[in-house]
XYZ file of C-alpha atoms in Angstrom:
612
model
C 12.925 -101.495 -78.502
C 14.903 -104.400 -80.068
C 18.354 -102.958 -80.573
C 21.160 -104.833 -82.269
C 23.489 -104.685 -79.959
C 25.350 -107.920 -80.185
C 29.111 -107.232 -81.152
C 30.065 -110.738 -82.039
C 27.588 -110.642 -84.756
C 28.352 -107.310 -86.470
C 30.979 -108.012 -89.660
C 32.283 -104.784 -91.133
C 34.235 -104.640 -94.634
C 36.065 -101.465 -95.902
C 35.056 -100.863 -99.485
C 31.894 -100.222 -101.230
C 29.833 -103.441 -103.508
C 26.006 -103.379 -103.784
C 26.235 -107.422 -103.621
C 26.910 -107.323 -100.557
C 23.030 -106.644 -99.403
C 22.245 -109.910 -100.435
C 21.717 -112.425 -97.325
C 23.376 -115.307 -99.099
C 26.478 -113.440 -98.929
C 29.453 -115.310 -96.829
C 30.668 -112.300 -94.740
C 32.424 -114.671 -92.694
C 35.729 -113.273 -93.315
C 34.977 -109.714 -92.393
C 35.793 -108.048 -89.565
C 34.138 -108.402 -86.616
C 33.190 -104.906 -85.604
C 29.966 -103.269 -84.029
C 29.031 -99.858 -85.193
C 26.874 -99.063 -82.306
C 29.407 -96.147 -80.208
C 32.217 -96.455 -82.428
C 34.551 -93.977 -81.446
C 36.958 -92.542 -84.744
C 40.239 -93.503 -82.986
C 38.902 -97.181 -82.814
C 38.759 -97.421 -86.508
C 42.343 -98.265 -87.645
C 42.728 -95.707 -90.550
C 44.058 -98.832 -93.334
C 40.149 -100.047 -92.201
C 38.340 -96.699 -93.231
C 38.985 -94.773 -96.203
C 35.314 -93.148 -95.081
C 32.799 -95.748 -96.113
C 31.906 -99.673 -95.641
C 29.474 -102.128 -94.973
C 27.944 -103.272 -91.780
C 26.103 -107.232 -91.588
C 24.294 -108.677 -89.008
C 22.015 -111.727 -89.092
C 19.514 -112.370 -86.601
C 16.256 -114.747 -85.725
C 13.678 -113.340 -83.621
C 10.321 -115.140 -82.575
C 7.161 -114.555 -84.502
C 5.768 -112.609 -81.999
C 8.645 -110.366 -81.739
C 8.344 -110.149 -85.324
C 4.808 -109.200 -84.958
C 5.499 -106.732 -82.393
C 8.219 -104.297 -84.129
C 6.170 -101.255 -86.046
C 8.999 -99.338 -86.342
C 13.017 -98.459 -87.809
C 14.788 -96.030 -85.206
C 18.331 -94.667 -86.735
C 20.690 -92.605 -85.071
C 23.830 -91.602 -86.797
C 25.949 -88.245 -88.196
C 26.938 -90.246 -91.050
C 24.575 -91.856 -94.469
C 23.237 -94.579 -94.944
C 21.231 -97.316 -96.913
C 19.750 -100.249 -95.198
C 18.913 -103.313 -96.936
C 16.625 -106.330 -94.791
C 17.186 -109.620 -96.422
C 18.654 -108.018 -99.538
C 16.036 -104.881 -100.049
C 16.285 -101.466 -100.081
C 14.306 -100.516 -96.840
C 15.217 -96.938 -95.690
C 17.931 -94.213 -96.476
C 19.430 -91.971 -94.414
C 21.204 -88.897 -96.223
C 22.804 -89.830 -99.682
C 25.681 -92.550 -99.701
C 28.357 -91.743 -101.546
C 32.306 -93.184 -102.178
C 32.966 -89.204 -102.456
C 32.887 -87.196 -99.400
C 32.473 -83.739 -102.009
C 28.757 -86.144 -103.159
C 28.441 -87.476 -99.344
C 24.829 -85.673 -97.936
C 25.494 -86.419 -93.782
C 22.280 -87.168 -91.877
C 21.706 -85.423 -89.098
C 19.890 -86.808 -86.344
C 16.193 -85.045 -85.503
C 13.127 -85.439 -83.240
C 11.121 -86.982 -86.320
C 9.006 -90.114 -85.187
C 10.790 -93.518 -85.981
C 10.172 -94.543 -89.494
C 7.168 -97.087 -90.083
C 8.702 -100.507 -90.459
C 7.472 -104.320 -90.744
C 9.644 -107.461 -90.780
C 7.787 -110.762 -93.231
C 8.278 -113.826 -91.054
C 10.974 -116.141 -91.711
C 13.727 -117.934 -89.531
C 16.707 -115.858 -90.603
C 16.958 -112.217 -91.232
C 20.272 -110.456 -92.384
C 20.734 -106.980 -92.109
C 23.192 -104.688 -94.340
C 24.132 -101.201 -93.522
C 26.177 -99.331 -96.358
C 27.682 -96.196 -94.633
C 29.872 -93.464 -95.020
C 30.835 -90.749 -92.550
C 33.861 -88.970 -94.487
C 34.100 -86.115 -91.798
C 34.102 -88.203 -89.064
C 38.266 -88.487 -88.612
C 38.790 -85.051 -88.996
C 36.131 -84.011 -86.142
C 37.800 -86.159 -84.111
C 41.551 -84.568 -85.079
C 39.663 -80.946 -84.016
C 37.070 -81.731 -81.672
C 38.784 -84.933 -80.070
C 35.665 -86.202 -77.143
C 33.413 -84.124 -78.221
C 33.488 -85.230 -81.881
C 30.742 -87.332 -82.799
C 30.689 -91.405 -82.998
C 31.959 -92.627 -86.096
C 29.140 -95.251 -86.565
C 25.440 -95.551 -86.148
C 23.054 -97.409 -83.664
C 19.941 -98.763 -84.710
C 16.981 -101.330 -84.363
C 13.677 -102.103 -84.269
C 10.857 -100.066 -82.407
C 7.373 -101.899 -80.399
C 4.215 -100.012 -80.074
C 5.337 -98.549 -76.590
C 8.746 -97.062 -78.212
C 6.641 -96.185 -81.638
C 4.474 -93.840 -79.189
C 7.523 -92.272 -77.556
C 9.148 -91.382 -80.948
C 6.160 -89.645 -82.005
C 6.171 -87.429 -78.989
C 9.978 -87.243 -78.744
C 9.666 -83.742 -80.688
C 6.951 -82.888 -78.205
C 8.206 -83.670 -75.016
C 11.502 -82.207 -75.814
C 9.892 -79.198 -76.656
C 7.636 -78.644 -73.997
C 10.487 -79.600 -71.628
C 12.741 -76.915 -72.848
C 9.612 -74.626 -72.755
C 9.338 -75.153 -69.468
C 12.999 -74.707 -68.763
C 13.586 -71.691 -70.467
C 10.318 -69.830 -68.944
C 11.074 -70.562 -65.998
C 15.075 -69.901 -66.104
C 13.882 -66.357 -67.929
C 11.576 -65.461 -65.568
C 14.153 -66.379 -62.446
C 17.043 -64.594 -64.848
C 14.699 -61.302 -65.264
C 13.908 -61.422 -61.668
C 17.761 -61.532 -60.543
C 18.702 -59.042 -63.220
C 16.362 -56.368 -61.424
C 17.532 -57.951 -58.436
C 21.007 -56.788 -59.056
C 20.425 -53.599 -61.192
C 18.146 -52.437 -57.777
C 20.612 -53.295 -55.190
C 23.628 -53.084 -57.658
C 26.512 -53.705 -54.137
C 25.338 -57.157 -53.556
C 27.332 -59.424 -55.045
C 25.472 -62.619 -54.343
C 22.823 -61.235 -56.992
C 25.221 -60.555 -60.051
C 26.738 -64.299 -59.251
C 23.496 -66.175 -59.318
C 22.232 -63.612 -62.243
C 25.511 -65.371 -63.997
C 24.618 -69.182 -63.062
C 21.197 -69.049 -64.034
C 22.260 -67.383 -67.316
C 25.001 -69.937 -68.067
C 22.251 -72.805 -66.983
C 19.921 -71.237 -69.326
C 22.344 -71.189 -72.144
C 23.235 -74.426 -71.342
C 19.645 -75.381 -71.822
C 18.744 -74.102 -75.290
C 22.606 -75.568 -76.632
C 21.434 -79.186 -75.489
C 18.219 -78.877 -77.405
C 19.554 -76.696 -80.120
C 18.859 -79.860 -82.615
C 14.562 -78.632 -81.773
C 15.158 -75.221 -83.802
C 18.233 -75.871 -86.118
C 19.495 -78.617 -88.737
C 23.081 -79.050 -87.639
C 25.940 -82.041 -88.884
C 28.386 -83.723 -87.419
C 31.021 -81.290 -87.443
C 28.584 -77.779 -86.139
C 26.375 -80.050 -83.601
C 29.490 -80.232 -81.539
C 29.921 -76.948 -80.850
C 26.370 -76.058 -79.581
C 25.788 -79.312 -78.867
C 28.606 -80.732 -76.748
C 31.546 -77.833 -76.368
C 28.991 -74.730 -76.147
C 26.372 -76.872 -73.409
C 29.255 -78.774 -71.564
C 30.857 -75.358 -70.799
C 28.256 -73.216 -69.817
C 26.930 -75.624 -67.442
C 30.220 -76.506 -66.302
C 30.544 -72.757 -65.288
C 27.262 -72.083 -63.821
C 27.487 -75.396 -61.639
C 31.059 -74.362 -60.460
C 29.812 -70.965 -59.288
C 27.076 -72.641 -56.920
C 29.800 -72.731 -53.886
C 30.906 -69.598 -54.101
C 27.107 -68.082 -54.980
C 26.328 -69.487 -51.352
C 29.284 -68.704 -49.577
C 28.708 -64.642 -50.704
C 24.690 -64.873 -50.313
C 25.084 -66.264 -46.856
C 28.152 -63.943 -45.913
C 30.389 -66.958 -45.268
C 34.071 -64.972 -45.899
C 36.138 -68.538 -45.525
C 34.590 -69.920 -48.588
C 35.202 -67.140 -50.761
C 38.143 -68.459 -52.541
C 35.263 -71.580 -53.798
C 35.047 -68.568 -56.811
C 37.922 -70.203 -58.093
C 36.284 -73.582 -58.879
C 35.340 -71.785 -62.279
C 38.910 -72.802 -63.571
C 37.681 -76.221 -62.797
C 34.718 -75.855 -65.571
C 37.000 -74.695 -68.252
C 39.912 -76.811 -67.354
C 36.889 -79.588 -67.767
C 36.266 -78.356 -71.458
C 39.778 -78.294 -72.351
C 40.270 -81.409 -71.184
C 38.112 -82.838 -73.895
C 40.670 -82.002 -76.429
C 43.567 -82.233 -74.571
C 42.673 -85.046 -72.841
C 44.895 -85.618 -69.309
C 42.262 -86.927 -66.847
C 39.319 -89.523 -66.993
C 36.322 -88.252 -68.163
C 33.866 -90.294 -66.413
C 36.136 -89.647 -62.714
C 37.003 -85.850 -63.160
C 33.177 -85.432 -63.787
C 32.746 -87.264 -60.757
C 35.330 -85.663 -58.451
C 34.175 -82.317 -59.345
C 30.336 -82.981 -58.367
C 31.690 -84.797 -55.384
C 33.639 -81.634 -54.432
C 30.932 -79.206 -55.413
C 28.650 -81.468 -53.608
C 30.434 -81.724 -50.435
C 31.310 -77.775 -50.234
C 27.654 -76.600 -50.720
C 26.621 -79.560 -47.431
C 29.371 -77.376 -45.419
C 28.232 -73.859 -46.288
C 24.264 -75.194 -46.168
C 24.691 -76.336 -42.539
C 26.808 -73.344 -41.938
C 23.611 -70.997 -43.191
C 21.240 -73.210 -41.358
C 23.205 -73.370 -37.763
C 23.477 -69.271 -38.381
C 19.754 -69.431 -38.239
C 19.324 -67.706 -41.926
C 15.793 -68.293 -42.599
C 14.562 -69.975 -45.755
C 18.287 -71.303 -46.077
C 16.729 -74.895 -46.494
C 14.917 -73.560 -50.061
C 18.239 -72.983 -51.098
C 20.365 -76.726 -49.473
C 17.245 -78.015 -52.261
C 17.949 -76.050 -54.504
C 21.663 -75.939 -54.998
C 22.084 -80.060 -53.672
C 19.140 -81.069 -55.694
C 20.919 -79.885 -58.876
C 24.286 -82.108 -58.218
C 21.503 -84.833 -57.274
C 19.588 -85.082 -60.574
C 22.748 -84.144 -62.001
C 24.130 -87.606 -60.921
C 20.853 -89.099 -61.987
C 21.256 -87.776 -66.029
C 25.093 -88.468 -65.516
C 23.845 -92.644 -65.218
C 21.179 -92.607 -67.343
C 24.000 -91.163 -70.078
C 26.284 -93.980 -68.826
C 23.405 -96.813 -69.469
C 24.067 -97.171 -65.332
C 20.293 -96.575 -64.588
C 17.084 -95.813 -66.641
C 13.906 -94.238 -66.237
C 10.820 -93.625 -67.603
C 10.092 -91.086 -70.443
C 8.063 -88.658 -67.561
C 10.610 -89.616 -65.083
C 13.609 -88.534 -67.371
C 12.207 -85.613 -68.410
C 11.130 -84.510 -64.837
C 15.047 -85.095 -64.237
C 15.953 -82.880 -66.992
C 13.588 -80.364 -65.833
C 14.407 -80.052 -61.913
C 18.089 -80.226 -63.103
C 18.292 -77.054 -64.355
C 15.645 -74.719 -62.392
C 15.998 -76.334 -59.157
C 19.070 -74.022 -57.884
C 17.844 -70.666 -59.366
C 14.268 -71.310 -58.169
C 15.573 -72.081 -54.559
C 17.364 -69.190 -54.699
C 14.926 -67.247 -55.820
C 11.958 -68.881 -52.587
C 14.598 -67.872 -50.370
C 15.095 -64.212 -51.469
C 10.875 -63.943 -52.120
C 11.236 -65.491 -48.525
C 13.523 -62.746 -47.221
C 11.605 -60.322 -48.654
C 8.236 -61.143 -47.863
C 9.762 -61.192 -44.077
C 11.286 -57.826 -44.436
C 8.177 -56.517 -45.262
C 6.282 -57.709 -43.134
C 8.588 -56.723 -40.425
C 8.442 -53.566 -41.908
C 4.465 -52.866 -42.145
C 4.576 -54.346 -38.171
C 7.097 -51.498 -37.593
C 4.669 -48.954 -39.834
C 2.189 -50.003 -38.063
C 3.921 -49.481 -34.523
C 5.319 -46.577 -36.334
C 1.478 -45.534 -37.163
C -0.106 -46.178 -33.895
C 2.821 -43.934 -32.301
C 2.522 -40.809 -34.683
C -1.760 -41.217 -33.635
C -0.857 -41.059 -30.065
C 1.686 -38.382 -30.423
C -0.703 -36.357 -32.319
C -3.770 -37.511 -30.019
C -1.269 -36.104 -27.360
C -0.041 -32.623 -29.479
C -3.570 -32.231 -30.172
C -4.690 -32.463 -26.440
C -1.817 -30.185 -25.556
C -3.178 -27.942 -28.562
C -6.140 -27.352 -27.049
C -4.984 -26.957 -23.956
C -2.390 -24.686 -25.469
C -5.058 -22.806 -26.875
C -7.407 -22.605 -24.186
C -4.260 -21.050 -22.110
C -3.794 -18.515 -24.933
C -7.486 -17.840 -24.957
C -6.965 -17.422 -21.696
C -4.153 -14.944 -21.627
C -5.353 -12.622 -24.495
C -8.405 -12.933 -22.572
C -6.163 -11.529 -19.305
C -4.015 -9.235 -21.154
C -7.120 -7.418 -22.455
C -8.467 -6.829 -19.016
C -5.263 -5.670 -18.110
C -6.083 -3.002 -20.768
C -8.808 -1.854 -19.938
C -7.869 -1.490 -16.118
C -5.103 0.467 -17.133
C -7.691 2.549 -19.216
C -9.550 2.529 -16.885
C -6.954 3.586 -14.147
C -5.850 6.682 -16.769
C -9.211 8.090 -16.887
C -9.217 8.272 -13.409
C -6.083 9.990 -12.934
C -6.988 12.215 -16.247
C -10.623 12.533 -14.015
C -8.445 13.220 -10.971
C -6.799 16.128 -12.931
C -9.366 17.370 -13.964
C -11.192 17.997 -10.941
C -7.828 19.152 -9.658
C -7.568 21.688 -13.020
C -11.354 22.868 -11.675
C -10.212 24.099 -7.896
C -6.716 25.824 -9.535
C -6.697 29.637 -10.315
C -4.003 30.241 -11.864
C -3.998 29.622 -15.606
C -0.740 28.565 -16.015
C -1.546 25.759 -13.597
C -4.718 25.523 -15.420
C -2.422 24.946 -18.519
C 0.097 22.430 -17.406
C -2.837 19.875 -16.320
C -4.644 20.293 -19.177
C -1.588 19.766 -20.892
C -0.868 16.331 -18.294
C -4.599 15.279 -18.506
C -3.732 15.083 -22.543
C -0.686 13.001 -22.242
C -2.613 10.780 -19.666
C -5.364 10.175 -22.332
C -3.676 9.652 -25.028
C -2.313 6.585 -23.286
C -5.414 5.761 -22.042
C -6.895 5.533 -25.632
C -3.826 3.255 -26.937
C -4.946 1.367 -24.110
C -8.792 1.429 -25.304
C -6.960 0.269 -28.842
C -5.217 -2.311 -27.397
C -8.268 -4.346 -26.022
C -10.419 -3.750 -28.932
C -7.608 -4.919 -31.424
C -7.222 -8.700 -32.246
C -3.829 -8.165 -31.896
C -2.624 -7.253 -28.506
C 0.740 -6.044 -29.135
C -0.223 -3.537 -32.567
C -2.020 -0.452 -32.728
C -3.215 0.850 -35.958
C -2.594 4.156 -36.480
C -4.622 5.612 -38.355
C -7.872 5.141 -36.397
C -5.528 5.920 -33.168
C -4.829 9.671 -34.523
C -8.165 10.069 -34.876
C -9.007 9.759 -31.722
C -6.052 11.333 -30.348
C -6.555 14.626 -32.566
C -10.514 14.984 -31.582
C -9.689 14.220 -28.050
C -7.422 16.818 -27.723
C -9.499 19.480 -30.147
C -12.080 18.924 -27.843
C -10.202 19.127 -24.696
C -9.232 23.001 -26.112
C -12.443 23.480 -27.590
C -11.280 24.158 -30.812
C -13.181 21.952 -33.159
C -14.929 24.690 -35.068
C -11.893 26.798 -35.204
C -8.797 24.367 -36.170
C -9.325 21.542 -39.124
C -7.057 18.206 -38.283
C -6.371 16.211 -42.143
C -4.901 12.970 -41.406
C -3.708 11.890 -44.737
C -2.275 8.376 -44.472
C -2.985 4.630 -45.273
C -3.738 2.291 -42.440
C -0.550 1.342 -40.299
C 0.081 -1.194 -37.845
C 2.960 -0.621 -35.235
C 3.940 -2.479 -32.057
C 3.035 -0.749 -28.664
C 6.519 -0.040 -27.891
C 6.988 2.345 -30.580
C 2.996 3.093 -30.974
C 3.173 5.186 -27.423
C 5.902 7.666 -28.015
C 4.986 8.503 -31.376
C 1.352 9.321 -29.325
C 3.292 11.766 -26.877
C 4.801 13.149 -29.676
C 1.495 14.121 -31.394
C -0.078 14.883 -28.637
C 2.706 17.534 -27.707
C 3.221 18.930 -31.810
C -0.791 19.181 -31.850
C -0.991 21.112 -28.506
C 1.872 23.025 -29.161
C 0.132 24.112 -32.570
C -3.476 24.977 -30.843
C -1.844 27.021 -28.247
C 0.631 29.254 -29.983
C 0.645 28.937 -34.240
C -3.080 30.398 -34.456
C -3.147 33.548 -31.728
C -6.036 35.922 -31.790
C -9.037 33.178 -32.698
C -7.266 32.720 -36.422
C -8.793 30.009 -37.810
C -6.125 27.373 -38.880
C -5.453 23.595 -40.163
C -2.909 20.907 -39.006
C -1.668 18.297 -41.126
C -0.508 14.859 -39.520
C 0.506 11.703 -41.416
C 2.850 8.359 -40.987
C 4.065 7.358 -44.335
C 6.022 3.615 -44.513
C 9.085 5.093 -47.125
C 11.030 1.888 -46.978
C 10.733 -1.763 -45.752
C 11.214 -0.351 -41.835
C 11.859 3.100 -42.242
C 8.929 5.743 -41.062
C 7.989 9.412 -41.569
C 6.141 11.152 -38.923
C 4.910 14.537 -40.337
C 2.847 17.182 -38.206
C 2.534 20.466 -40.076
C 0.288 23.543 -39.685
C 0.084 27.182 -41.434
C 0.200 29.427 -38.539
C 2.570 32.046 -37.660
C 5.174 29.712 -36.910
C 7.743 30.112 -34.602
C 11.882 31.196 -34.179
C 14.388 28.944 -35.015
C 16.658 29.549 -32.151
C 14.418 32.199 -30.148
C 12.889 31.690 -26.322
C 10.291 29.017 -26.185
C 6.968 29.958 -25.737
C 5.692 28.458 -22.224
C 7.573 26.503 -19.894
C 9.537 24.838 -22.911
C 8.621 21.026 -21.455
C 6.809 19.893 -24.030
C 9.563 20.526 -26.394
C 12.328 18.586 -24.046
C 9.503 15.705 -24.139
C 9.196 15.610 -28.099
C 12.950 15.228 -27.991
C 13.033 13.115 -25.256
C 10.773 10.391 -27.112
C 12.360 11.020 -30.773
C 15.157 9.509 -29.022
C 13.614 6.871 -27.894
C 12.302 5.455 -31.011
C 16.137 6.187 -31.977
C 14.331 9.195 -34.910
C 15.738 11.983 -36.195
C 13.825 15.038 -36.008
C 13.656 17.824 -39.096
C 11.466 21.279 -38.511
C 10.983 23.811 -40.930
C 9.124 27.498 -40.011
C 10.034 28.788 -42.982
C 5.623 28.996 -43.669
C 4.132 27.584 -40.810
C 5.538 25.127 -38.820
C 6.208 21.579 -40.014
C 8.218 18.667 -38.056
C 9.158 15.480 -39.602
C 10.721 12.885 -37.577
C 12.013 9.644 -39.306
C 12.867 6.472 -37.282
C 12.907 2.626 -38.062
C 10.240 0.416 -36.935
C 11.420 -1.963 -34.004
C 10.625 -5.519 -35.097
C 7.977 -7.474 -32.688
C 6.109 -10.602 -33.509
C 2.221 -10.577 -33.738
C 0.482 -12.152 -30.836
């Protein structure tokens, strides 16, 4: 591009006369003033009442003539522009009045087409106003816009950049701000999940205030602004968001790392706002606070960097790119601003680009990093974990079977034992017996018929036992059953006396199952022998009724003759001493009634005993 940059040829005159287009014109006597970065204090206020001319003549060879396609234009103010004393191009509406002034405001339009006829010398007249431009600079001091314009002529090459100016800004901020909202949406869950870490909330916060700084430097892609709004979204609104997110990069390392004696870098945020401020109230240099601070910022995050690194954080070299790349192409757009260097349009953009992601996508490979360590360190340790639990249960299952086999074993055992001692009380009832057979006295006869009872009714809890599944319960139902016909068939009295059992099926543990069978066998003798005298015929009534959750009714009841309350006992009187003997045991109460027969009840509470 061809720009007019030469300040010794620029004349400016306050004042406003359309003859002064025409190149014939002796401007010789103006002032000698370039437009191009004219600052409002610069312009000596008895020089602008808000509008003047600009001249320039020039010669150019023909095949720089040739070469220019098209006008480029950059100003807040308006303009017309007049080549060799025609109307060429407008920009906004001229006017004396600053009420009928319409400001242009600077786009991403394509420079205007443009050609140049041949000839040796070619004047150029600018008539401008920019009526607003003293008082931005009264509010908005440095960041009020220049009060001139810069312009010139544009070659092929800088006719294709303008057209894709509005594209390549576009897609460069696209880029930006999906991949800034992305990062920001991934260190917003970040913090909202693990809420107690502050290293998340602080770089949530810098890559929100680089994002916002992002959209304000481009805001000219979405919005028509002039020289007096562009400032603030432009200049104040970008300058201090970045300025804050680039002063928390310290202090965002020095709490993600854990490094305690660079906590107080938190404070560099003052920094960034004492930055803005110092726009309008203007103390410092520009140009060397800017650089001091990036210096600074630059030097603290090398300390804490090799600090992380030398503390063996892994991944801590994703973030010394991220967060020292930043201040790097930071540097780079600071001199490309200044004119210092330039690049290329990919180059600058790629600069733009790595300038604001590269700290929050560091950041954001190291914590992906961390993560995808921890969990891989934790599905290792599940799968330790894993291969543990099989073993442990390869081992509880071994010693399960085992366990079992042992149990098989013992039930196995305790059943023989059982039967032997079944066995062993049908020998001794046998033994009686025979004994019984040789005695003549029936009295004798009596008491070991009476003893070869007792002895089976063991032996047939015993028989019980071994045939039950469970070793330690008899059910009682079936066990009175055979207890009543084994003793109406040791008397002979089947025909004669009627047994009703008249109960539900009844489990009860051994321990309590055996007395209540001494019991019955000594209430059911007791009734055969003396409530039904003289061959009556007769019927006994037994039954074990659950009343409550533990509590137990034994009932034995017949309609014989009955027998006295408090009278002699009939026979030796054992039996009865036994009954109470073993109602005691069971700690029962026992209740009789012969008020029509004989009936006993005894109540007692189950003793609790686990099933085997």
């Amino acid at each position: 591009m061809l720009e007019l940059k030469f300040q010794e040829s620029w004349r400016y005159q306050p004042g406003d006369n359309p003859e002064w287009a025409n190149p014939d014109f002796d401007d010789t006597s103006w002032y000698s003033l370039n437009p191009i970065g004219l600052k409002a204090y610069q312009m000596p206020d008895s020089l602008w009442s808000g509008y003047g001319w600009w001249r320039i003549s020039f010669t150019a060879d023909p095949k720089t003539i040739e070469a220019i396609e098209r006008l480029y234009f950059y100003s807040w103010g308006a303009a017309e522009i007049y080549l060799d004393g025609e109307l060429v191009a407008s920009y906004g509406s001229f006017s004396q009045d600053s009420q009928n002034e319409k400001t242009y405001s600077p786009n991403y339009d394509g420079d205007r087409p443009f050609k140049i006829k041949p000839q040796d010398v070619h004047t150029l007249a600018v008539r401008f106003s920019n009526h607003q431009a003293k008082r931005n600079h009264q509010i908005y001091r440095y960041f009020s816009e220049n009060l001139g314009f810069n312009i010139g002529f544009s070659s092929e090459v800088r006719a294709q950049y303008s057209d894709f100016r509005f594209a390549n800004s576009f897609a460069t901020l696209s880029v930006i701000v999906v991949v800034l909202s992305i990062l920001l949406l991934l260190h917003v869950l970040l913090y909202v999940k693990f809420r107690r870490e502050e290293p998340y909330l602080v770089i949530t916060l810098v890559t929100f205030f680089f994002l916002c700084a992002a959209v304000c430097a481009h805001i000219l892609l979405f919005v028509d602004l002039n020289g007096f709004t562009n400032p603030i979204f432009s200049s104040i609104l970008n300058s201090t968001a970045f300025g804050l997110g680039y002063g928390l990069l310290p202090y965002s390392l020095s709490t993600l790392f854990k490094i305690q004696k660079f906590k107080w870098t938190r404070h560099l945020v003052w920094l960034a706002l004492f930055r803005t401020v110092n726009y309008f109230v203007h103390v410092f240099n520009f140009i060397l606070f800017d650089a001091v601070i990036i210096l600074a910022v630059i030097i603290l995050m090398v300390i804490i960097m090799r600090i992380a690194i030398k503390g063996r954080n892994k991944g801590a070299r994703y973030v010394a790119f991220g967060a020292i790349g930043t201040s790097f192409f930071l540097l780079v757009n600071r001199m490309i601003v200044a004119d210092i260097i330039s690049l290329s349009t990919s180059l600058y953009y790629l600069d733009l680009i790595l300038l604001y992601i590269s700290y929050p996508l560091g950041i954001y490979i190291y914590i992906t990093n961390q993560y995808g360590r921890l969990f891989l360190a934790m599905e290792l340790e599940v799968q330790d974990r894993t291969h543990q639990l099989n073993v442990m249960i390869s081992d509880l299952t071994q010693t399960q079977k085992e366990l079992s086999t042992k149990n098989d074993e013992n039930v196995l055992l305790l059943k023989e034992i059982h039967h032997r001692v079944k066995n062993n009380l049908e020998v001794v009832s046998g033994l009686l017996a025979l004994q019984s057979a040789k005695i003549d006295d029936p009295n004798l006869q009596e008491v070991m018929l009476s003893s070869q009872n007792r002895v089976k009714s063991m032996g047939i809890l015993h028989q019980k036992l071994y045939q039950s599944e469970h070793l330690a319960f008899i059910e009682m139902k079936n066990y009175f059953e055979n207890l009543c016909e084994n003793i109406l068939d040791s008397y002979n009295e089947t025909d004669r006396i009627k047994v009703n059992i008249e109960m539900n099926e009844l489990e009860l543990d051994v321990d309590t199952a055996v007395p209540l069978g001494l019991i019955v066998n000594e209430l059911l003798t007791n009734s055969l022998k003396y409530a039904f005298p003289k061959g009556e015929k007769g019927r006994i009534e037994l039954s074990l009724k659950n009343l409550a959750k533990d509590n137990f009714q034994l009932k034995i009841s017949d309609n014989g003759v009955g027998k006295p309350l408090f009278g002699k006992a009939l026979g030796t009187g054992f039996g009865t001493q036994l009954v109470d003997l073993l109602t005691r045991q069971i700690d029962g109460k026992l209740i009789q009634d012969v008020s029509n027969g004989t009936m006993i009840l005894i109540n007692f509470e189950r003793q609790v005993a686990a099933k085997v």
